[in-house]
Amino acid sequence: MSGTFLGMPAFPVNAADAVQNSQLRHNLRRATHTIRDKRSRVVAEVPDWAELRSAAKAIKDAALRDLDRHLLRLEETVQAAGGHVHWARDAAEACRIVTDLVRATGETEVVKVKSMATQEIGLNEALADSGIHAYETDLAELIVQLGDDRPSHIVVPAIHRNRAEIREIFLRAMPDASPDLTDDPAALAEAARLHLRQRFLSSKVAISGANFAIAETGTLVVVESEGNGRMCLTLPETLISVVGIEKVLPTWRDLEVFLQLLPRSATGERMNPYTSTWTAATEGQTFHLVLLDNGRTDVLADEVGRQALRCIRCAACLNVCPVYERAGGHAYGSVYPGPIGAILTPQMRGMGTPLDDSLPYASTLCGACYDVCPVAIDIPEVLVHLRDRSSHPRAERAALRAAGWMLARPERLARAQRLAFRLRRLVPRRLPGPLSAWTDTRDLPDIPPESFRDWWKRTEGGTR
Amino acid sequence: MNARDTILRRIRAATADAPPAEAVSRGYRTAGGAVRHEPGEDDLIALFAHRVDDYHASVRRVPAGEAAQAVGAAARERGLTTLAVPPGLPEEWTSGLTAVRLLRDDPPLAPGELDRAGGVITGCAVAIAETGTIVLDAGPGQGRRALTLLPDYHLCVVPADRVVRGVPEAVALLDPRRPQTWISGPSATSDIELDRVEGVHGPRVLDVIILGN
Ligand code: SF4
């Protein structure tokens, strides 16, 4: 992937561009609505979802509270099982470690499983600089890589491309693609299967991330759909896994919670097709674990913001977000788009650039992201907290803080809505400051004389 | 200071004034806890079969003594001529396969040979009813991980007594030191316009035979 997120303009500029692109908006709307409907159906059939969610929150909080201890335990258990453990303070250090490990094998090609952490550190570019080609093997990542593009969604990264575009990309960049290739998704998937099969069989080195790392046993877990993950984790002689330090879970048993929450939240399936677990040097492989900080300890230091580290990257918050649905993933200028990106990116990178400063405003604070989050991250709370920390004028911060306070709780919202009806002639048509780009492409909706809630109550659901 | 010490020091500084971690309360349905059945789905095996079927994998239930016939029927239906077999698979399961050449993974088959095999037959360590998942842990009759990955067809025989209710029961039975593959339906992708396509890199077809009641 040669696309880079560095030096990107602020969110409102990117979002304004995206909002104009109707193909993108159509794709995004269809995708996010399809996944969220499936998600609600499979979540509704789990009678103890609320209890699982609160256990997940508690497990992650406990893991983060004693993160040093759990990481040391993980190091010990991985080493005891024959694996090697490396620590990386930042992106550059992680890239250097991985590059050196690949070089030591003498290989110049590696296969990769989709991994947010390696995208975050720009590993493919770093490897390319050292003459090592990294082949993405996840279908969506392959589309993104061959199209010289950037991912736009955490779980379905190529969702901004339609089938005709994907066919063109394959015909252009896949030397072995048949000229008769149609744009039927099954045919496109088959082309990817054939394209990668020989590479899987001959690759000596693979690079992965991990969804979870179990401190107690040294076990790593990768959750996937296509089987490209299994190929990479199983066939090559050397496996290098780059894992953020927040991925650690204290015990094997903790998986019983997360393997119920993650698939249902991410793709709306009861279970994803394949989950692989392995403990260090399995079946004779050489195994390296690279533990990555890269700003995570800064997030950990913020009392309110640290809950963002509970994130298991399910993307449920993206799929319900009205801002993401219209702006798309690229506008967020980071590998972490949507509501989670709006709170994670500025904290990890440290605020200061116009993009990172504007991210906490890329939200209407409607709270839908919090409701669906399987680890109960109160994203609106963190957004409001970060707005406070950003470099916008004080008055504006105060106004937005008040808005955040109102929108965070339904009863406050109801009260404020009633107040707003009375004052509606005084409301501006444009939002202030960084949100003005948002309203430049749309008028703020008129405030109706009565809220839906009040109308529903008064008319008993429209029956009167 | 080296990277390890720096990161540990940063973590300790970041969490210094955080309150101690609270004990995790596991109020959800845990292994061995009371089973809350869905109405009409109180038969675990039926639930498992139903959920596997939802993934577009075929399922058949046969009495314990009829494994060989069921395996033979599946092989005929799929037109198999070769089938990879892991060490430790009950001989009886493959005893009805007269027209199929068995490729025993002992010594291990080369990746190319596996890639060309028409399919693979295995047992499983555990199966999860609520999610329609089978779990392989490289135990007898399950083989190494690549065995069920490269052939395009996977026939999995699930003895009924391996079926548990949910994920917590499975996690409690499994040994984390063994490499595991949790399989829920054939490999799939929804990466292109969210159209589900079955079969990308893993086996495109999964057949499940549930043995005994
Ligand atoms: S913040 Fe929550 S909902 Fe969003 S990706 Fe992370 S875990 Fe999923």
XYZ file of C-alpha atoms and ligand atoms in Angstrom:
685
model
C 0.000 0.000 0.000
C 1.644 3.211 -1.058
C -1.148 5.530 0.060
C -0.230 7.491 3.117
C -2.270 9.235 5.715
C 0.400 11.744 6.681
C -0.016 15.389 5.796
C -3.713 15.038 5.121
C -6.025 18.025 5.411
C -8.429 18.363 8.327
C -11.520 16.197 8.631
C -14.062 18.793 7.394
C -12.141 19.282 4.130
C -11.879 15.540 3.517
C -15.475 14.994 4.549
C -16.751 17.708 2.226
C -15.015 15.965 -0.688
C -16.459 12.620 0.274
C -19.957 13.931 0.756
C -19.905 15.098 -2.893
C -19.029 11.597 -4.111
C -22.372 9.915 -4.594
C -20.987 6.481 -5.553
C -19.037 6.392 -2.320
C -22.039 7.481 -0.296
C -24.241 4.888 -1.927
C -21.732 2.074 -1.263
C -21.188 3.146 2.301
C -24.832 3.483 3.097
C -25.653 0.084 1.724
C -22.715 -1.546 3.497
C -23.212 -0.002 6.887
C -26.954 -0.631 6.890
C -26.579 -4.249 5.794
C -24.038 -5.055 8.495
C -25.882 -3.232 11.237
C -29.142 -5.030 10.487
C -27.390 -8.388 10.573
C -25.668 -7.389 13.774
C -28.897 -6.487 15.550
C -30.439 -9.802 14.572
C -27.624 -11.980 15.937
C -27.104 -9.828 19.021
C -30.809 -10.095 19.858
C -30.579 -13.886 19.990
C -27.951 -13.838 22.758
C -29.881 -13.664 26.051
C -26.854 -12.541 28.092
C -25.414 -9.918 25.726
C -25.500 -7.198 28.401
C -23.637 -9.409 30.863
C -21.040 -10.377 28.251
C -20.540 -6.718 27.417
C -19.962 -5.714 31.008
C -17.615 -8.653 31.570
C -15.658 -7.643 28.444
C -15.321 -4.108 29.731
C -14.157 -5.355 33.122
C -11.652 -7.822 31.650
C -10.110 -5.178 29.405
C -10.005 -2.613 32.206
C -8.280 -5.085 34.509
C -5.821 -6.021 31.758
C -4.987 -2.352 31.140
C -4.713 -1.528 34.824
C -1.924 -4.069 35.281
C -0.659 -4.003 31.731
C 3.006 -4.175 32.743
C 2.447 -7.368 34.681
C 0.421 -9.022 31.924
C 2.959 -8.119 29.248
C 5.780 -9.593 31.286
C 3.745 -12.738 31.762
C 3.038 -12.880 28.030
C 6.735 -12.504 27.275
C 7.541 -15.337 29.660
C 4.913 -17.741 28.312
C 5.743 -17.050 24.661
C 9.440 -17.591 25.330
C 8.733 -20.756 27.306
C 6.891 -22.107 24.257
C 9.878 -21.387 22.020
C 8.902 -17.969 20.642
C 10.958 -14.757 20.488
C 9.626 -11.491 21.933
C 10.609 -7.983 20.766
C 9.467 -4.606 22.107
C 8.958 -1.522 19.938
C 8.521 1.984 21.364
C 7.290 3.476 18.111
C 6.514 2.821 14.455
C 10.086 3.283 13.266
C 11.438 0.834 15.808
C 8.787 -1.774 14.990
C 9.484 -1.461 11.261
C 13.197 -1.817 11.884
C 12.711 -4.956 13.981
C 10.490 -6.611 11.384
C 12.739 -5.612 8.497
C 15.781 -7.072 10.255
C 13.918 -10.298 11.017
C 12.869 -10.700 7.389
C 16.378 -9.865 6.170
C 17.830 -12.514 8.455
C 15.773 -15.140 6.621
C 17.248 -14.022 3.293
C 13.772 -13.652 1.780
C 12.640 -10.633 -0.241
C 8.943 -11.458 -0.331
C 6.510 -11.923 2.527
C 2.800 -12.669 2.729
C 0.609 -10.635 5.066
C -2.643 -11.105 6.924
C -4.788 -8.005 7.330
C -3.532 -6.175 10.388
C -4.395 -2.716 11.638
C -1.182 -2.441 13.621
C 1.054 -2.976 10.590
C -0.944 -0.409 8.611
C -0.633 2.015 11.477
C 3.169 1.776 11.458
C 3.453 1.865 7.645
C 5.211 -1.492 7.585
C 4.688 -2.254 3.890
C 6.364 1.008 2.887
C 9.241 0.411 5.293
C 9.776 -3.098 3.935
C 9.632 -1.795 0.363
C 12.377 0.699 1.206
C 14.538 -2.287 2.108
C 13.683 -4.147 -1.074
C 11.150 -6.491 0.549
C 7.760 -6.843 -1.068
C 4.818 -7.493 1.251
C 1.835 -9.165 -0.414
C -1.528 -8.440 1.196
C -3.669 -11.568 1.074
C -7.018 -10.498 2.472
C -9.292 -9.946 -0.532
C -10.187 -6.392 0.423
C -6.589 -5.516 1.274
C -5.489 -7.007 -2.022
C -7.979 -4.766 -3.826
C -6.680 -1.781 -1.881
C -3.038 -2.692 -2.509
C -3.437 -3.414 -6.229
C -5.524 -0.250 -6.622
C -2.788 1.802 -4.937
C -5.452 2.978 -2.537
C -6.189 3.289 1.175
C -8.604 1.196 3.264
C -11.840 2.951 4.255
C -13.410 0.608 6.792
C -11.920 -1.567 9.524
C -13.712 -4.799 8.660
C -14.499 -4.300 4.951
C -11.607 -2.059 3.816
C -12.548 -1.910 0.118
C -16.163 -1.030 0.691
C -15.716 2.203 -1.264
C -15.104 0.192 -4.462
C -17.840 -1.425 -6.543
C -17.482 -4.654 -8.514
C -16.774 -2.961 -11.829
C -13.932 -0.964 -10.327
C -12.529 -4.096 -8.678
C -12.598 -5.952 -11.986
C -10.654 -3.120 -13.617
C -8.099 -3.107 -10.825
C -7.601 -6.878 -11.165
C -7.249 -6.731 -14.932
C -4.726 -3.944 -14.655
C -2.616 -5.171 -11.751
C -2.967 -8.955 -11.702
C -0.811 -10.383 -14.474
C -2.478 -13.787 -14.264
C -6.065 -12.509 -14.405
C -8.023 -13.809 -17.391
C -9.144 -11.117 -19.830
C -12.591 -12.740 -19.716
C -12.899 -11.968 -16.009
C -16.424 -10.822 -15.196
C -17.444 -8.532 -12.360
C -19.369 -11.279 -10.577
C -18.081 -11.279 -6.961
C -17.618 -15.076 -7.088
C -15.455 -14.759 -10.203
C -13.426 -11.964 -8.633
C -12.892 -14.014 -5.461
C -11.826 -16.991 -7.594
C -9.305 -14.793 -9.424
C -7.829 -13.770 -6.066
C -7.725 -17.404 -4.950
C -5.764 -18.457 -8.031
C -3.552 -15.396 -7.918
C -2.449 -16.064 -4.340
C -2.441 -19.882 -4.173
C 1.076 -20.411 -5.528
C 2.387 -17.596 -3.394
C 0.969 -19.197 -0.255
C 2.558 -22.511 -1.144
C 5.991 -21.015 -1.722
C 6.251 -18.209 0.862
C 8.771 -18.659 3.639
C 7.846 -15.670 5.804
C 4.473 -14.343 6.934
C 3.519 -11.232 8.881
C 0.336 -10.985 10.915
C -1.298 -9.036 13.672
C -3.479 -10.637 16.321
C -6.902 -9.998 17.757
C -5.931 -11.224 21.204
C -2.778 -12.296 23.041
C -3.294 -14.446 26.129
C -0.802 -13.609 28.883
C -1.391 -16.739 30.930
C -0.615 -19.169 28.111
C 1.248 -17.180 25.427
C -1.487 -17.978 22.925
C -2.263 -15.641 20.007
C -5.641 -15.485 18.303
C -6.536 -14.406 14.760
C -10.164 -14.107 13.715
C -10.889 -14.114 9.953
C -13.200 -15.222 7.164
C -11.369 -16.172 4.014
C -8.669 -18.599 5.077
C -5.835 -16.348 3.926
C -5.045 -15.894 7.607
C -4.783 -19.644 8.083
C -2.522 -19.860 5.019
C -0.151 -17.252 6.418
C -0.199 -18.606 9.967
C 0.281 -22.213 8.938
C 2.441 -22.646 5.835
C 5.480 -20.317 6.087
C 8.501 -21.327 8.168
C 8.757 -17.974 9.908
C 5.847 -16.055 11.385
C 6.198 -12.489 12.680
C 3.220 -11.069 14.574
C 3.031 -7.349 15.294
C 0.667 -6.797 18.196
C -0.370 -3.620 20.040
C 0.279 -3.885 23.763
C -3.435 -3.336 24.481
C -4.348 -6.648 22.834
C -3.357 -8.646 25.876
C -5.982 -10.638 27.781
C -5.001 -12.039 31.165
C -6.434 -15.553 30.848
C -7.393 -18.174 28.263
C -10.857 -18.221 29.769
C -11.346 -14.552 28.841
C -11.677 -15.675 25.232
C -15.087 -17.157 26.032
C -16.360 -13.588 26.291
C -14.626 -12.029 23.301
C -15.243 -14.870 20.855
C -18.947 -14.318 21.470
C -18.871 -10.525 21.186
C -16.478 -9.939 18.295
C -17.987 -11.903 15.371
C -21.545 -10.829 16.092
C -20.477 -7.187 16.389
C -18.138 -7.160 13.405
C -19.910 -8.983 10.593
C -23.243 -9.904 12.137
C -22.367 -13.603 12.086
C -22.782 -15.977 15.004
C -19.178 -16.924 14.392
C -16.659 -15.929 11.759
C -15.621 -18.763 9.398
C -12.119 -19.251 10.854
C -10.424 -18.539 14.163
C -6.829 -19.677 14.619
C -5.073 -19.938 17.960
C -1.423 -20.843 18.350
C 1.162 -20.755 21.061
C 4.570 -19.603 19.837
C 6.604 -22.161 17.877
C 3.719 -24.334 16.703
C 4.312 -27.250 14.332
C 8.001 -26.429 14.005
C 7.685 -22.787 12.933
C 9.954 -19.955 14.029
C 7.802 -17.388 15.799
C 8.468 -13.725 16.601
C 6.138 -11.494 18.598
C 6.674 -7.738 18.268
C 4.933 -5.810 21.058
C 4.049 -2.308 19.887
C 3.568 0.853 21.952
C 3.497 3.682 19.356
C 1.428 6.098 21.423
C -0.664 3.562 23.305
C 0.921 4.438 26.636
C -0.048 8.085 26.025
C -3.647 6.965 25.643
C -3.296 4.897 28.797
C -2.191 7.945 30.743
C -5.446 9.803 30.083
C -7.986 8.935 32.731
C -10.978 9.467 30.434
C -9.373 8.607 27.117
C -7.813 5.301 28.146
C -11.063 3.407 27.651
C -10.362 3.657 23.906
C -7.740 0.940 24.456
C -10.509 -1.533 25.202
C -11.411 -1.457 21.490
C -11.489 -4.842 19.745
C -11.791 -3.281 16.244
C -15.200 -4.715 15.416
C -16.257 -1.568 13.509
C -19.808 -1.699 14.870
C -19.449 1.980 15.781
C -18.605 2.850 12.161
C -21.659 1.073 10.859
C -24.084 3.080 13.001
C -22.397 6.459 12.701
C -24.300 9.088 10.662
C -21.105 11.048 10.093
C -19.103 8.014 8.876
C -21.947 7.001 6.611
C -21.713 10.288 4.752
C -18.032 11.136 5.057
C -16.507 7.680 4.514
C -13.387 6.249 6.050
C -10.773 8.244 4.169
C -11.862 11.561 5.647
C -10.546 10.534 9.051
C -7.002 10.483 7.708
C -5.959 7.445 9.690
C -6.122 3.675 9.584
C -8.702 3.993 12.356
C -11.775 5.640 10.855
C -15.204 6.375 12.296
C -16.046 7.110 15.903
C -13.232 4.980 17.308
C -10.747 6.727 14.994
C -12.036 10.105 16.128
C -10.987 9.306 19.689
C -8.030 6.988 19.113
C -6.073 8.796 16.404
C -5.707 12.183 18.121
C -4.724 10.493 21.361
C -2.171 8.175 19.781
C -0.617 10.793 17.545
C -0.886 13.570 20.091
C -3.082 16.469 19.049
C -1.589 19.423 17.270
C -2.104 18.954 13.544
C -5.258 20.473 12.020
C -6.456 16.966 11.128
C -6.015 15.498 14.580
C -7.452 18.573 16.252
C -10.552 18.407 14.092
C -11.233 14.684 14.625
C -12.988 15.056 17.990
C -15.532 17.229 16.156
C -16.285 14.549 13.550
C -19.366 13.477 15.444
C -22.863 14.613 16.281
C -22.576 12.983 19.730
C -25.712 10.979 19.038
C -24.413 8.114 21.168
C -25.265 5.280 18.757
C -21.604 4.189 18.805
C -21.651 3.730 22.557
C -24.835 1.656 22.422
C -23.393 -0.871 19.977
C -19.844 -1.002 21.335
C -19.238 -4.533 22.682
C -16.707 -3.234 25.209
C -18.851 -0.248 26.235
C -16.474 2.536 25.232
C -18.279 5.795 25.935
C -17.115 7.439 22.722
C -19.189 10.643 23.167
C -17.668 11.138 26.605
C -14.136 10.831 25.216
C -14.970 13.118 22.281
C -16.171 15.864 24.561
C -13.120 15.383 26.757
C -10.789 15.664 23.745
C -12.566 18.748 22.441
C -11.625 20.277 25.729
C -8.003 19.419 25.104
C -7.936 20.665 21.507
C -6.751 24.090 20.472
C -10.101 25.584 19.532
C -11.287 28.861 21.040
C -12.617 28.580 24.537
C -16.133 29.824 23.904
C -16.613 27.319 21.147
C -15.322 24.577 23.377
C -17.811 25.549 26.040
C -20.678 25.531 23.558
C -19.714 22.137 22.218
C -19.231 20.793 25.681
C -22.777 21.812 26.508
C -23.972 20.125 23.336
C -22.092 17.006 24.325
C -23.638 17.026 27.744
C -27.105 17.327 26.296
C -26.734 14.726 23.633
C -25.131 12.227 25.948
C -28.346 11.531 27.834
C -31.753 11.117 26.190
C -33.691 12.908 28.898
C -31.430 15.926 28.685
C -31.835 15.877 24.935
C -35.612 15.783 25.251
C -35.583 18.743 27.578
C -33.218 20.686 25.361
C -35.240 19.893 22.281
C -38.312 21.389 23.898
C -36.318 24.438 24.792
C -35.003 24.669 21.240
C -38.502 24.662 19.757
C -39.223 27.764 21.714
C -36.003 29.419 20.636
C -35.852 28.037 17.152
C -35.874 31.333 15.384
C -32.589 32.107 17.078
C -30.766 29.018 15.802
C -28.148 29.609 13.075
C -28.296 27.764 9.746
C -24.605 26.984 9.969
C -22.568 25.271 12.606
C -19.610 27.213 13.999
C -15.905 26.691 13.521
C -14.657 23.353 12.268
C -18.164 22.068 11.768
C -18.968 24.757 9.240
C -17.604 22.627 6.409
C -20.137 20.037 7.366
C -23.040 22.480 7.087
C -21.575 24.051 3.952
C -22.792 21.029 2.051
C -26.101 20.785 3.837
C -28.465 23.009 5.716
C -29.036 22.211 9.310
C -32.457 20.610 9.367
C -35.260 22.843 10.564
C -36.166 22.283 14.122
C -39.749 21.013 14.036
C -42.328 22.534 16.372
C -42.598 19.305 18.299
C -40.092 16.493 18.811
C -40.805 12.987 17.554
C -40.791 11.737 21.110
C -43.376 14.292 22.183
C -45.519 13.676 19.117
C -45.411 9.928 19.752
C -46.423 10.403 23.359
C -49.175 12.900 22.610
C -50.740 10.861 19.826
C -50.005 7.446 21.373
C -47.929 6.410 18.403
C -50.005 8.251 15.821
C -53.246 6.504 16.737
C -54.965 9.647 17.902
C 17.119 2.495 28.440
C 16.017 -0.324 26.138
C 12.579 -0.448 24.527
C 11.227 -3.022 26.939
C 12.134 -1.017 30.028
C 10.916 2.229 28.473
C 7.516 0.786 27.629
C 7.125 -0.805 31.065
C 8.121 2.480 32.722
C 5.613 4.408 30.564
C 2.872 1.952 31.519
C 3.629 2.230 35.218
C 3.644 6.021 35.048
C 0.385 6.040 33.070
C -1.477 3.823 35.507
C 0.148 4.992 38.756
C -2.924 6.745 40.131
C -5.564 4.481 38.597
C -7.640 2.585 41.178
C -6.803 -1.116 41.550
C -8.427 -3.435 39.011
C -11.839 -4.703 40.037
C -12.618 -8.404 40.093
C -14.308 -9.440 36.842
C -17.889 -10.483 37.439
C -18.932 -13.201 35.034
C -22.684 -12.743 35.074
C -23.092 -14.316 31.629
C -23.901 -17.971 30.961
C -20.720 -19.762 31.918
C -19.682 -23.349 31.352
C -21.511 -25.685 33.687
C -24.054 -22.988 34.534
C -27.760 -23.388 34.067
C -28.581 -23.788 30.404
C -31.222 -21.379 29.200
C -32.705 -23.038 26.155
C -34.344 -21.308 23.297
C -37.914 -22.551 22.860
C -37.957 -25.449 20.444
C -34.200 -25.719 20.413
C -33.670 -27.757 23.544
C -32.028 -30.532 21.585
C -28.385 -29.443 21.353
C -27.678 -31.664 18.384
C -30.626 -30.278 16.453
C -29.513 -26.774 17.272
C -25.962 -27.529 16.112
C -27.248 -29.050 12.857
C -29.470 -26.073 12.263
C -26.699 -23.551 12.846
C -24.226 -25.400 10.594
C -26.857 -25.452 7.888
C -27.203 -21.674 8.202
C -23.621 -21.354 6.931
C -24.544 -23.313 3.791
C -22.620 -26.364 4.910
C -24.489 -29.640 4.460
C -25.335 -31.642 7.571
C -26.503 -35.208 7.981
C -27.318 -37.060 11.205
C -26.689 -40.797 11.246
C -26.749 -43.499 13.964
C -23.375 -44.331 15.529
C -22.891 -47.529 13.536
C -23.451 -45.954 10.126
C -20.412 -43.724 9.735
C -18.967 -45.716 6.842
C -22.162 -45.515 4.771
C -22.546 -41.787 5.423
C -18.914 -41.066 4.495
C -19.282 -43.203 1.373
C -22.455 -41.369 0.378
C -20.799 -37.972 0.825
C -17.776 -39.041 -1.250
C -20.012 -40.291 -4.084
C -22.124 -37.163 -4.028
C -19.044 -34.937 -4.293
C -17.406 -37.179 -6.890
C -14.206 -37.631 -4.871
C -11.353 -39.773 -6.125
C -8.754 -38.876 -3.475
C -9.140 -38.006 0.191
C -6.455 -36.930 2.662
C -6.606 -38.752 5.998
C -4.981 -37.603 9.267
C -3.264 -40.092 11.581
C -5.594 -41.450 14.248
C -8.824 -41.267 12.255
C -11.045 -44.285 13.133
C -10.466 -46.852 10.337
C -14.132 -47.660 10.334
C -15.087 -44.193 9.035
C -13.271 -44.705 5.763
C -13.986 -48.430 5.417
C -16.727 -47.909 2.842
C -14.579 -45.845 0.466
C -13.798 -48.408 -2.221
C -13.473 -46.053 -5.184
C -11.481 -43.391 -3.346
C -7.695 -43.354 -2.946
C -6.765 -42.455 0.645
C -3.757 -40.173 1.059
C -2.447 -40.777 4.565
C -0.719 -37.769 6.092
C 1.896 -39.983 7.720
C 4.629 -39.061 6.873
C 3.250 -35.564 6.136
C 2.151 -34.945 2.567
C 3.910 -32.143 0.678
C 1.855 -28.931 0.320
C 1.523 -29.553 -3.427
C 0.091 -33.033 -2.838
C -2.393 -31.657 -0.329
C -3.341 -28.889 -2.725
C -4.187 -31.487 -5.363
C -6.124 -33.755 -2.999
C -9.840 -33.889 -3.748
C -10.685 -33.404 -0.109
C -9.903 -34.218 3.488
C -11.779 -36.126 6.186
C -11.361 -35.385 9.912
C -13.043 -35.727 13.270
C -13.087 -32.804 15.706
C -12.199 -31.917 19.300
C -15.374 -30.030 20.201
C -18.420 -28.676 18.384
C -20.451 -25.671 19.515
C -24.213 -25.854 19.069
C -25.143 -22.179 19.413
C -22.684 -20.994 16.792
C -22.491 -24.061 14.515
C -18.725 -24.229 15.019
C -16.384 -27.210 14.862
C -13.017 -26.957 16.589
C -9.949 -28.939 15.543
C -6.989 -29.075 17.915
C -4.535 -31.294 16.010
C -5.540 -34.271 18.151
C -6.007 -37.831 16.788
C -8.081 -37.886 13.613
C -7.780 -34.115 13.129
C -4.314 -33.634 11.725
C -2.037 -30.638 11.434
C -3.530 -27.285 10.501
C -2.618 -27.305 6.805
C -4.441 -30.581 6.265
C -7.894 -29.012 6.460
C -6.796 -25.858 4.670
C -5.380 -26.751 1.270
C -7.885 -29.307 -0.082
C -10.993 -27.690 -1.513
C -13.381 -30.012 0.327
C -13.641 -30.817 4.057
C -15.720 -33.676 5.410
C -15.969 -33.426 9.183
C -17.376 -36.246 11.304
C -18.715 -34.951 14.613
C -19.469 -37.591 17.255
C -22.610 -36.354 19.033
C -20.950 -36.441 22.438
C -18.509 -33.735 21.299
C -21.290 -31.167 20.909
C -21.497 -28.554 23.687
C -23.906 -25.685 24.161
C -21.851 -22.544 23.775
C -18.457 -20.904 23.479
C -17.695 -21.018 27.255
C -18.110 -24.813 27.348
C -15.761 -25.179 24.377
C -13.108 -22.860 25.801
C -13.183 -24.804 29.077
C -12.585 -28.125 27.286
C -9.828 -26.943 24.952
C -6.109 -26.893 25.709
C -4.543 -23.552 24.678
C -1.155 -25.186 24.165
C -2.501 -27.080 21.163
C -2.908 -25.164 17.887
C -6.616 -24.745 17.203
C -8.757 -23.992 14.197
C -12.349 -22.979 14.836
C -14.393 -23.558 11.699
C -17.852 -22.115 11.114
C -18.990 -22.982 7.623
C -16.907 -22.858 4.450
C -14.419 -20.046 3.916
C -16.224 -16.911 2.831
C -15.826 -13.266 1.963
C -18.175 -10.336 1.793
C -15.504 -7.913 0.682
C -17.057 -7.126 -2.692
C -20.186 -5.026 -2.212
C -21.027 -7.214 0.794
C -22.115 -10.065 -1.477
C -21.316 -13.242 0.384
C -19.106 -15.548 -1.680
C -18.343 -18.981 -0.265
C -14.853 -20.274 -0.728
C -11.905 -18.002 -1.032
C -8.715 -19.585 0.250
C -9.980 -22.288 2.587
C -12.150 -25.232 1.488
C -15.108 -24.088 -0.578
C -17.295 -26.944 0.557
C -17.836 -28.211 4.105
C -19.927 -31.311 4.826
C -20.688 -32.319 8.401
C -21.789 -35.782 9.532
C -23.180 -35.968 13.064
C -22.652 -39.428 14.468
C -25.058 -40.925 17.037
C -27.648 -39.184 19.178
S -14.925 1.323 19.676
Fe -16.249 -0.390 20.232
S -17.690 -0.513 18.522
Fe -15.976 0.747 17.795
S -14.575 -0.703 16.804
Fe -13.915 -0.504 18.920
S -14.929 -2.177 19.999
Fe -16.001 -1.931 18.068
